[in-house]
Coordinates of C-alpha atoms and ligand atoms in Angstrom, one line a residue:
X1 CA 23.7 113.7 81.3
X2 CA 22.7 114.0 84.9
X3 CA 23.8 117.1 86.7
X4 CA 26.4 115.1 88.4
X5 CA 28.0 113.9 85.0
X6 CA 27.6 116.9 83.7
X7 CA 30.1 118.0 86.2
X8 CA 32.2 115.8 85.8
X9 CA 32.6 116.4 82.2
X10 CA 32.9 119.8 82.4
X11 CA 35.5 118.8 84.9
X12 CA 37.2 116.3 83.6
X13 CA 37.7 118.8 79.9
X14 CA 39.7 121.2 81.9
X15 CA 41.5 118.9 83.1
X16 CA 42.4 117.7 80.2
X17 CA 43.2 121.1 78.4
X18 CA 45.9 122.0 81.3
X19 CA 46.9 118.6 80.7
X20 CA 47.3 119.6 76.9
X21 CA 48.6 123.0 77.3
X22 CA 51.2 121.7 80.2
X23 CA 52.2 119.3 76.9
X24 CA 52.4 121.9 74.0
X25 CA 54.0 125.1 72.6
X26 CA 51.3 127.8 73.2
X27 CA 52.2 130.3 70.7
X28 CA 49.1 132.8 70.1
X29 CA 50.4 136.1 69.9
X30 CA 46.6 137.3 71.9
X31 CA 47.3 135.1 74.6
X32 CA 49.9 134.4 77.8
X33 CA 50.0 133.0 81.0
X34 CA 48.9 134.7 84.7
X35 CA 51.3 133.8 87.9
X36 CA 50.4 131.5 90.7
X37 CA 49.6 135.3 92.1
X38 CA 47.5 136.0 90.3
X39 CA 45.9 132.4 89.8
X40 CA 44.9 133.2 93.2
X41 CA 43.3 136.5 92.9
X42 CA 41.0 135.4 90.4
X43 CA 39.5 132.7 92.4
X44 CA 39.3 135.0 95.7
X45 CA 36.0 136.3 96.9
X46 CA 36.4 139.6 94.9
X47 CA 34.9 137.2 92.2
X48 CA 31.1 137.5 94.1
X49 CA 30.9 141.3 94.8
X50 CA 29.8 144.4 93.2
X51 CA 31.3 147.7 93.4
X52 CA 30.0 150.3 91.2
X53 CA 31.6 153.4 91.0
X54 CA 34.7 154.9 91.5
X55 CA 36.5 153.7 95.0
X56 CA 34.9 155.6 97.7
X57 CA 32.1 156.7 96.0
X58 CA 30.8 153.0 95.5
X59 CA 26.9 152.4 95.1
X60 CA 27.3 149.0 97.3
X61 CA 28.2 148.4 100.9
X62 CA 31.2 145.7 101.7
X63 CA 34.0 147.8 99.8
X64 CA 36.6 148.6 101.9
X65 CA 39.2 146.0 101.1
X66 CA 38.0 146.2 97.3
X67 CA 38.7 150.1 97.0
X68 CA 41.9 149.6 98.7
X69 CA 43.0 146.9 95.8
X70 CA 41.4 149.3 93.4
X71 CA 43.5 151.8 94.4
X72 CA 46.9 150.6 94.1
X73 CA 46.0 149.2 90.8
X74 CA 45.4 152.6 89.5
X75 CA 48.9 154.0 91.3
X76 CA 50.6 151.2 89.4
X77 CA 49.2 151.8 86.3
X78 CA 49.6 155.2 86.4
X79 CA 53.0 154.8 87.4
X80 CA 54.3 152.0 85.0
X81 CA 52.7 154.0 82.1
X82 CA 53.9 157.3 83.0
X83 CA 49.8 158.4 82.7
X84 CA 48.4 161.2 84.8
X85 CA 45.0 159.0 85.1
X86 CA 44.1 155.5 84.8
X87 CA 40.4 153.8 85.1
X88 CA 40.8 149.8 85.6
X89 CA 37.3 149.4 85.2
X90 CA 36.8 148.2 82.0
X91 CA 36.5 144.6 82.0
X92 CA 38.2 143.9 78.4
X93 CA 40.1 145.7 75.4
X94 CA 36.7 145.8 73.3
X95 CA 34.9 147.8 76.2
X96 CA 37.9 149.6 76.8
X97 CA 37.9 151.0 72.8
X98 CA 34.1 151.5 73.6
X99 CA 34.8 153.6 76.5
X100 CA 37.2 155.9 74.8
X101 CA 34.7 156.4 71.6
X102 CA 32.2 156.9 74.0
X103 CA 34.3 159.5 75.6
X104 CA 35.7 161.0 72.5
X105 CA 33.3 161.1 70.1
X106 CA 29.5 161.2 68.9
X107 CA 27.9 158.8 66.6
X108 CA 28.2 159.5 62.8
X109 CA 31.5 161.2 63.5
X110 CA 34.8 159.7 61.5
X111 CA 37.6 158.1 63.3
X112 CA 40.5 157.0 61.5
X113 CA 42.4 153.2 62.5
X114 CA 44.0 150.6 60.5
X115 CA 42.4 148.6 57.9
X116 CA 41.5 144.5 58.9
X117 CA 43.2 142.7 56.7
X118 CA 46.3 144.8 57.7
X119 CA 45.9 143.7 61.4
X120 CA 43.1 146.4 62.4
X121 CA 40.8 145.1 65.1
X122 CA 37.1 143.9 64.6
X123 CA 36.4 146.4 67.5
X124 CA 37.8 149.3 65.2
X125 CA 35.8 148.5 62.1
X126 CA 33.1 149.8 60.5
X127 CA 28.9 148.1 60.2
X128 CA 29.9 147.5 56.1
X129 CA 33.3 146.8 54.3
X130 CA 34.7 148.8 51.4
X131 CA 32.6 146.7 49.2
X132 CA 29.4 146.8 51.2
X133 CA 29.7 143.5 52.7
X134 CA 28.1 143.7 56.4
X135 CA 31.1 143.6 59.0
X136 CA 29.4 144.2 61.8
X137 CA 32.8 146.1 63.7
X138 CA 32.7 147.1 67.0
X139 CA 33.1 151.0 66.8
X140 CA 30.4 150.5 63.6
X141 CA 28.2 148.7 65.0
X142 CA 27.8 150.0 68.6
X143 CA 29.1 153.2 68.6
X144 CA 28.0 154.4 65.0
X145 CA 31.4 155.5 63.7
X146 CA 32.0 156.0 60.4
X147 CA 35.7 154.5 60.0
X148 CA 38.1 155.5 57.4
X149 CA 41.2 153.8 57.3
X150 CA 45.0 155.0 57.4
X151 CA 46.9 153.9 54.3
X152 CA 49.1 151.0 54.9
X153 CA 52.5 150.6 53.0
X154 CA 52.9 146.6 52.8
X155 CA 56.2 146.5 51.8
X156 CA 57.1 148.8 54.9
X157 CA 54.3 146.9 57.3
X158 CA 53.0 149.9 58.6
X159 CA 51.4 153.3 58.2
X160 CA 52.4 155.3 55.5
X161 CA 52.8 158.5 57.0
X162 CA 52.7 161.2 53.7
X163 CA 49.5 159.7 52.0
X164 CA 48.0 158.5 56.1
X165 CA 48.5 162.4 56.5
X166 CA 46.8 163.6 53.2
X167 CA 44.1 161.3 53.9
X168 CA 43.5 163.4 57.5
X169 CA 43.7 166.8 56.0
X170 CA 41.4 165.2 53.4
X171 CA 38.6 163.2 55.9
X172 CA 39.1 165.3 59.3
X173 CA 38.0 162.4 61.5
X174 CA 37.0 163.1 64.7
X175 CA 39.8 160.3 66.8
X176 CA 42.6 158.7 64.9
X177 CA 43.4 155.1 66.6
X178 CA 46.7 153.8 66.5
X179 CA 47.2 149.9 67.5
X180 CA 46.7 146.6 65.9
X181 CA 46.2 143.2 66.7
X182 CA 49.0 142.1 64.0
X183 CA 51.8 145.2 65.9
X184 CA 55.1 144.0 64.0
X185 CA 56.5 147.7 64.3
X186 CA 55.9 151.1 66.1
X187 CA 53.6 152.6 64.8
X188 CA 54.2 156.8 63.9
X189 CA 52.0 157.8 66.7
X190 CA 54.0 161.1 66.6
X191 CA 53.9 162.1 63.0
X192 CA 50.5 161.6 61.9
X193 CA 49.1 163.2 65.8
X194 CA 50.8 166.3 64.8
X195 CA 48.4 166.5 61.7
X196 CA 45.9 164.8 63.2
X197 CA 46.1 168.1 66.2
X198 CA 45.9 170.8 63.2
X199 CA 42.4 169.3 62.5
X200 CA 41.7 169.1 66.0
X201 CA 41.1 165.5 66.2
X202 CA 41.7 163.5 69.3
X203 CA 44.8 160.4 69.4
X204 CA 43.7 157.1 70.8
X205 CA 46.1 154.5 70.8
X206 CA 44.6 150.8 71.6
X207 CA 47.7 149.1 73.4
X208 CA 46.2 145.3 73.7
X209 CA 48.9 143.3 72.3
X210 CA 51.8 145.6 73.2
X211 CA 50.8 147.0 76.8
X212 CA 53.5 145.2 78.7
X213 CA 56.0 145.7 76.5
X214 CA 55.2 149.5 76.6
X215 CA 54.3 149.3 80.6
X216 CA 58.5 148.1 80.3
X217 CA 59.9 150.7 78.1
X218 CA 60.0 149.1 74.9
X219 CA 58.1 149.3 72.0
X220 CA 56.7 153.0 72.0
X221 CA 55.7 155.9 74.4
X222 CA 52.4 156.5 72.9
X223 CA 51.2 159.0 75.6
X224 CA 54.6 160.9 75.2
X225 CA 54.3 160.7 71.2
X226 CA 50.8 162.6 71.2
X227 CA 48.3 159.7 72.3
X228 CA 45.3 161.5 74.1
X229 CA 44.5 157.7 75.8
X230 CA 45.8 154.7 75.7
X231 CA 43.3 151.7 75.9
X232 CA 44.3 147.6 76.2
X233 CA 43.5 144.3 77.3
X234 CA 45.4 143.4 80.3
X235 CA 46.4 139.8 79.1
X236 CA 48.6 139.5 76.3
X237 CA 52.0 140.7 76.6
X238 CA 50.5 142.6 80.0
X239 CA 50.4 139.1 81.7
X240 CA 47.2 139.7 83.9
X241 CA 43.7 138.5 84.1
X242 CA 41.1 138.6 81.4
X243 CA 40.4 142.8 82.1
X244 CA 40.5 146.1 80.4
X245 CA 42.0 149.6 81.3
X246 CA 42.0 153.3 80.1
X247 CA 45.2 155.5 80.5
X248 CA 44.6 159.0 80.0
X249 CA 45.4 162.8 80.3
X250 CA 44.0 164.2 83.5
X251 CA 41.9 166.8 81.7
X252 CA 39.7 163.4 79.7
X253 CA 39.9 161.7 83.2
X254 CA 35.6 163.1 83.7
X255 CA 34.4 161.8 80.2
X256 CA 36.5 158.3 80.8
X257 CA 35.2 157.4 84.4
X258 CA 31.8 158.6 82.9
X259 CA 31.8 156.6 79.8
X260 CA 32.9 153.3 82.0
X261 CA 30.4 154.2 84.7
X262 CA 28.0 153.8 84.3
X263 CA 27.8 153.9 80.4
X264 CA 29.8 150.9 80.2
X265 CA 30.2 148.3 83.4
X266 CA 28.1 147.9 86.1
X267 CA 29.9 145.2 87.9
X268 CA 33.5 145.8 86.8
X269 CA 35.2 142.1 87.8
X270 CA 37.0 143.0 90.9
X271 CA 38.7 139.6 90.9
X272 CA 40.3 140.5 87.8
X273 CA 41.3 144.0 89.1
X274 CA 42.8 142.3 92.1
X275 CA 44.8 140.4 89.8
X276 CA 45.4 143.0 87.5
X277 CA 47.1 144.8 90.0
X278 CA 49.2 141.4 90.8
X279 CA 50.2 141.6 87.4
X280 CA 51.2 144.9 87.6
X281 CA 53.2 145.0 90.5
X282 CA 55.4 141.9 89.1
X283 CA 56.1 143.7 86.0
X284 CA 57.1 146.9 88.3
X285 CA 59.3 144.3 89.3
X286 CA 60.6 142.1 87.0
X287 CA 59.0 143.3 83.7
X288 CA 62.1 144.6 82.5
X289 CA 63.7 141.5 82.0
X290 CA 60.6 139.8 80.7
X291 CA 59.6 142.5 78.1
X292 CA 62.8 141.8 77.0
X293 CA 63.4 139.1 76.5
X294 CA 60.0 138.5 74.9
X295 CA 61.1 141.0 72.0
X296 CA 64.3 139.0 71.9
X297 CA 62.7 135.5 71.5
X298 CA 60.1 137.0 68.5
X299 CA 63.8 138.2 66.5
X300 CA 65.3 134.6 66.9
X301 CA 62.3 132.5 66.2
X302 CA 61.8 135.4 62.9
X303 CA 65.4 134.3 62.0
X304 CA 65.4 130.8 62.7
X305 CA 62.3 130.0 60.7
X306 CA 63.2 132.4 57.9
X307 CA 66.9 130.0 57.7
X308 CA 64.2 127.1 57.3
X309 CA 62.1 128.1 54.2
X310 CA 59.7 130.5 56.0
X311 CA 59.0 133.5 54.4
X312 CA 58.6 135.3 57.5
X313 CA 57.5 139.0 57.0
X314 CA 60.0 142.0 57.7
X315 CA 62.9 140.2 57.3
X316 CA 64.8 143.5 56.4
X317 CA 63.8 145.1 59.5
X318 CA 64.8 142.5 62.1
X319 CA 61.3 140.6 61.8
X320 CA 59.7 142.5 64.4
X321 CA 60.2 144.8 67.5
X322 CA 57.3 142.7 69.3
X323 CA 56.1 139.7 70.7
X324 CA 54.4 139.1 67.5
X325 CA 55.9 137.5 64.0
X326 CA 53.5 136.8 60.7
X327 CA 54.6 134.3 57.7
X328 CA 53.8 134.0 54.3
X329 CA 52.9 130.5 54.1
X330 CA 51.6 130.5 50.4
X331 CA 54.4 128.3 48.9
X332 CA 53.4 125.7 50.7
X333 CA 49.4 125.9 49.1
X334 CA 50.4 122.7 46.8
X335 CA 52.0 120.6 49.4
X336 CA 50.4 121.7 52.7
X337 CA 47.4 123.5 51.9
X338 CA 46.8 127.5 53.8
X339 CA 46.3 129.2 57.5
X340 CA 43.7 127.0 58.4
X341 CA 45.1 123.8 56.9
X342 CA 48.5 124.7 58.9
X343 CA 47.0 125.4 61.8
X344 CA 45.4 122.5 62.3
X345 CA 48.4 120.4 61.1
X346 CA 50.6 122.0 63.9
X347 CA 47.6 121.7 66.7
X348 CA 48.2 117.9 65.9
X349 CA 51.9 118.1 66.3
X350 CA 51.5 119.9 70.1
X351 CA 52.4 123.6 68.5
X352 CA 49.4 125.6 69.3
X353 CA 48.9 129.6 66.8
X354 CA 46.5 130.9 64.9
X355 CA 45.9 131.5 61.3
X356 CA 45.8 135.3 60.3
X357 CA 45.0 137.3 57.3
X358 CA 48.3 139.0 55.2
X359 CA 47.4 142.8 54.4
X360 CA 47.2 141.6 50.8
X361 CA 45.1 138.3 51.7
X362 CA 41.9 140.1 50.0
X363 CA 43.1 141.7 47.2
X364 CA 44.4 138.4 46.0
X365 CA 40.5 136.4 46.6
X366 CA 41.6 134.7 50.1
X367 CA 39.9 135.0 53.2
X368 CA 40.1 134.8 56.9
X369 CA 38.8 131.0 56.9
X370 CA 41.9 129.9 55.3
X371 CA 44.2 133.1 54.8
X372 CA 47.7 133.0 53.3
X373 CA 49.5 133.4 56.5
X374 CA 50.1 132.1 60.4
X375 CA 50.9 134.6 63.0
X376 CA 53.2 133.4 66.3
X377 CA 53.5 135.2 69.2
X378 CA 56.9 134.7 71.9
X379 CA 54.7 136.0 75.4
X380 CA 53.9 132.7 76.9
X381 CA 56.9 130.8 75.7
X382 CA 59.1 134.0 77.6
X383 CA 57.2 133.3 80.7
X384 CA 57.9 129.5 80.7
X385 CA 61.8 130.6 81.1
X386 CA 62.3 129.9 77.2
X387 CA 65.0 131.4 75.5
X388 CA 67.2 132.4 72.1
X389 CA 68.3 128.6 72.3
X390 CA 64.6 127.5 72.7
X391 CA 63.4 129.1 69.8
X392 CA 65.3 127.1 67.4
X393 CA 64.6 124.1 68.4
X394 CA 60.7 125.2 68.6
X395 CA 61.3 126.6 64.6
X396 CA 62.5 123.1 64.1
X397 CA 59.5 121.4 65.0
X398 CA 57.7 123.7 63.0
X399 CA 59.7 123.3 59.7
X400 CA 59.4 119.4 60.7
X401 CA 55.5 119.5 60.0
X402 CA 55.0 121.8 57.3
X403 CA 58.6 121.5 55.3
X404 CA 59.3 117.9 55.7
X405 CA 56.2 116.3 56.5
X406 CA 57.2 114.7 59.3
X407 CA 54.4 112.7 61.4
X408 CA 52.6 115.4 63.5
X409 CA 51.9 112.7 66.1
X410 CA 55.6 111.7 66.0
X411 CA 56.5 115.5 66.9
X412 CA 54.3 115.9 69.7
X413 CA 55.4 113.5 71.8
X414 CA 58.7 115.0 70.9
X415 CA 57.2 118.5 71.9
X416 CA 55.6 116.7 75.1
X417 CA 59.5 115.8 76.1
X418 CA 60.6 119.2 75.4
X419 CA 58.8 120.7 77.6
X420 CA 59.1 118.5 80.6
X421 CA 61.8 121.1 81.6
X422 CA 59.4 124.6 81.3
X423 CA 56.7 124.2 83.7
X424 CA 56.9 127.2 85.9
X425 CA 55.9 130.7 85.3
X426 CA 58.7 133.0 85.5
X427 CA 59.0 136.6 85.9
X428 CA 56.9 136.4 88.7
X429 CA 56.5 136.1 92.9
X430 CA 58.0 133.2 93.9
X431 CA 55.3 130.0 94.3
X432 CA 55.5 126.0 94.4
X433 CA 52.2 125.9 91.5
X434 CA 53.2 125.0 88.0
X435 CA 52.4 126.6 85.1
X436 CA 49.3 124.8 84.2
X437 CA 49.1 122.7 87.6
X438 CA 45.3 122.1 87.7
X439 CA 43.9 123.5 91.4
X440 CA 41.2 121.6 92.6
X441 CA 38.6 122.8 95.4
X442 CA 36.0 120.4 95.5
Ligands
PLP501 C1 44.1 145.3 69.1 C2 43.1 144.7 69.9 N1 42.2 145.4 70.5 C3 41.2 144.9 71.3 C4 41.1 143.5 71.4 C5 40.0 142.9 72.2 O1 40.3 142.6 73.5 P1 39.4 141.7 74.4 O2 39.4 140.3 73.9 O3 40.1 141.9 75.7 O4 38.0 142.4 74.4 C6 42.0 142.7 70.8 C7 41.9 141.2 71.0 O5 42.7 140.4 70.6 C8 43.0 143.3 70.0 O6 43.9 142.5 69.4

């Protein structure tokens, strides 16, 4: 290809993905959808500076208007979280769990999270699995951390507290990390803290997936349940850019900035905290109604696919009190296949998740390639106005492909009609762009 083709095939792909996604049921419970707002943020010239260091104490000249956005990121943060101190430097959840062990601990110290295949992040794992496999986790790996892991109660889906707490008094880790990337239920931040505060261990709670739901008063209050930080990604339910953050009590607020800067960033993506703070102030404004309404969409679709033949986890406790819902999708090995084969059976059919491990997935000789479940998240559905109503008909599309067999092709032009009437972002400022309305420049 000559440079010129070449961008015009680089072009001509995203094109066609907005195309695809403006077409399809985007249902990945990592993922959502920014504002026209923020669309624009991320494209303004914020994108082509630097601006080390904390605002007004930047290493670069050219900052005025870049502190000033800093700024009132940090007051809305710190407001919507209730947090005496917030650092938006951190330009994505990993960094922002690196910042926190960097702050909070010393290599070959024990921190305590949740186990993988229960929906523990690859940031929070260890160099080596249980059985000496090499894992290559985040806080392992980079950090040095030797993790121990909280005992999970599957039939409950999530920590249990009595042996979680013996296994404290019995390891003293260092940090205990609360937050998963598979967050079906609160988890008892509170309870295992206090135990975890005996030993004198620090509480780190890693918010990615729920943040906006907890920046809205749902979910939990982790920083009023004993959290010591709270740490996230700022684009999952927290419908911002591609970013990090660090909430924290005033008295960590030295070791936090330190750890980001400059242990951690140099450049810290100032587009993305221009949009971040976007995001922010449209949840200060609207985010009740959206966070929701998001939790309200995860219980119908739970209930509507569970009526359909899905064994949908948690059943007995409402499904979830997230975005996020996980299924069993075992009984369907002989006629459908697993995760991956689902997956990609559903991609066909316009209905866009992800495969996902079930917290007894290894035990029972499956792996993440082609795990026993599907996990679906409700965030960017919410934000394309999509409600109670919607979600059945999106469960029937599902239970079209992998129940009856139904011609994916078939169903995604049907899905393609369906959403003809969703194309704007809600729960946001006010703008003529579509959801997935591709901007051109050149
Ligand atoms: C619980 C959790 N922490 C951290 C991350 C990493 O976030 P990022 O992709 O922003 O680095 C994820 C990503 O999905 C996550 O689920």
């Amino acid at each position: 290809m000559n440079p010129e083709e070449s961008f015009k095939a680089v072009r001509n792909a995203m094109k066609a993905h907005h195309e695809w996604f403006k077409r399809s049921l985007p249902l990945i419970a990592s993922e959502n959808i920014v504002s026209p707002a923020v669309r624009e943020a991320i494209i303004s010239d914020f994108g082509h500076r630097y601006a080390e260091g904390w605002p007004g104490e930047r290493v670069y000249a050219g900052c005025k208007y870049i502190d000033e956005v800093e700024l009132i990121c940090i007051d809305l943060a710190k407001d919507l979280f209730k947090s005496e101190f917030a650092d938006v430097r951190a330009t994505s959840g990993v960094v922002a769990n690196l910042v926190v062990y960097t702050a909070l601990t010393r290599p070959g110290e024990i921190m305590m999270a949740m186990p993988i295949p229960a929906g523990g992040h690859i940031s929070h794992a260890p160099v080596y699995t249980k059985s000496g496999n090499f894992l290559g986790g985040t806080a392992g790996a980079v950090h040095g951390l030797n993790v121990e892991y909280f005992v999970f109660d599957r039939k409950e889906l999530n920590l249990d507290v009595d042996k979680s707490s013996e296994k404290i008094r019995e390891v003293k880790p260092k940090l205990l990390l609360f937050g998963a990337s598979v967050f079906l239920f609160p988890h008892p931040v509170k309870e295992l803290s206090e135990v975890g505060k005996e030993i004198g261990a620090k509480v780190a709670y890693d918010a990615a997936h729920v943040a906006g739901l907890i920046a809205c008063g749902y979910f939990q209050d982790p920083l009023r349940e004993g959290a010591d930080t709270i740490q996230m990604s700022t684009h999952k339910t927290l419908p911002g850019p591609q970013h990090g953050m660090v909430l924290a009590k005033k008295e960590l607020a030295d070791a936090i900035k330190q750890a980001t800067f400059p242990g951690l960033t140099s450049n810290h993506h100032l587009h993305n905290v221009a949009g971040l703070a976007i995001a922010l102030a449209e949840l200060k404004k609207y985010g009740k109604e959206y966070a929701g309404q998001i939790i309200k969409n995860s219980k119908a679709l739970g209930q509507a696919l569970y009526e359909r033949g899905f064994n949908v986890l948690g059943e007995d406790k409402g499904f979830t009190e997230s975005h996020t819902l996980i299924v069993d999708i075992t009984n369907f090995q002989d006629k459908v296949g697993l995760g991956r084969d689902i997956e990609e059976k559903l991609e066909d059919a316009g209905i866009i998740l992800n495969r996902n491990l079930l917290p007894w997935d290894i035990s029972e000789g499956r792996n993440y390639l082609n795990p026993g479940g599907i996990r679906l998240g409700t965030s960017e559905l919410t934000r394309l106005g999509m409600k109670e109503s919607e979600m059945q008909v999106v469960a029937d599309y599902i239970k079209r492909v992998i129940v009856d067999k139904d011609n994916p092709k078939k169903i995604n032009a049907e899905v393609s009609d369906f959403r003809k009437d969703f194309q704007k972002v809600h729960y946001c400022f006010e703008s003529e762009l579509e959801a997935y309305e591709y901007i051109e420049l050149h």
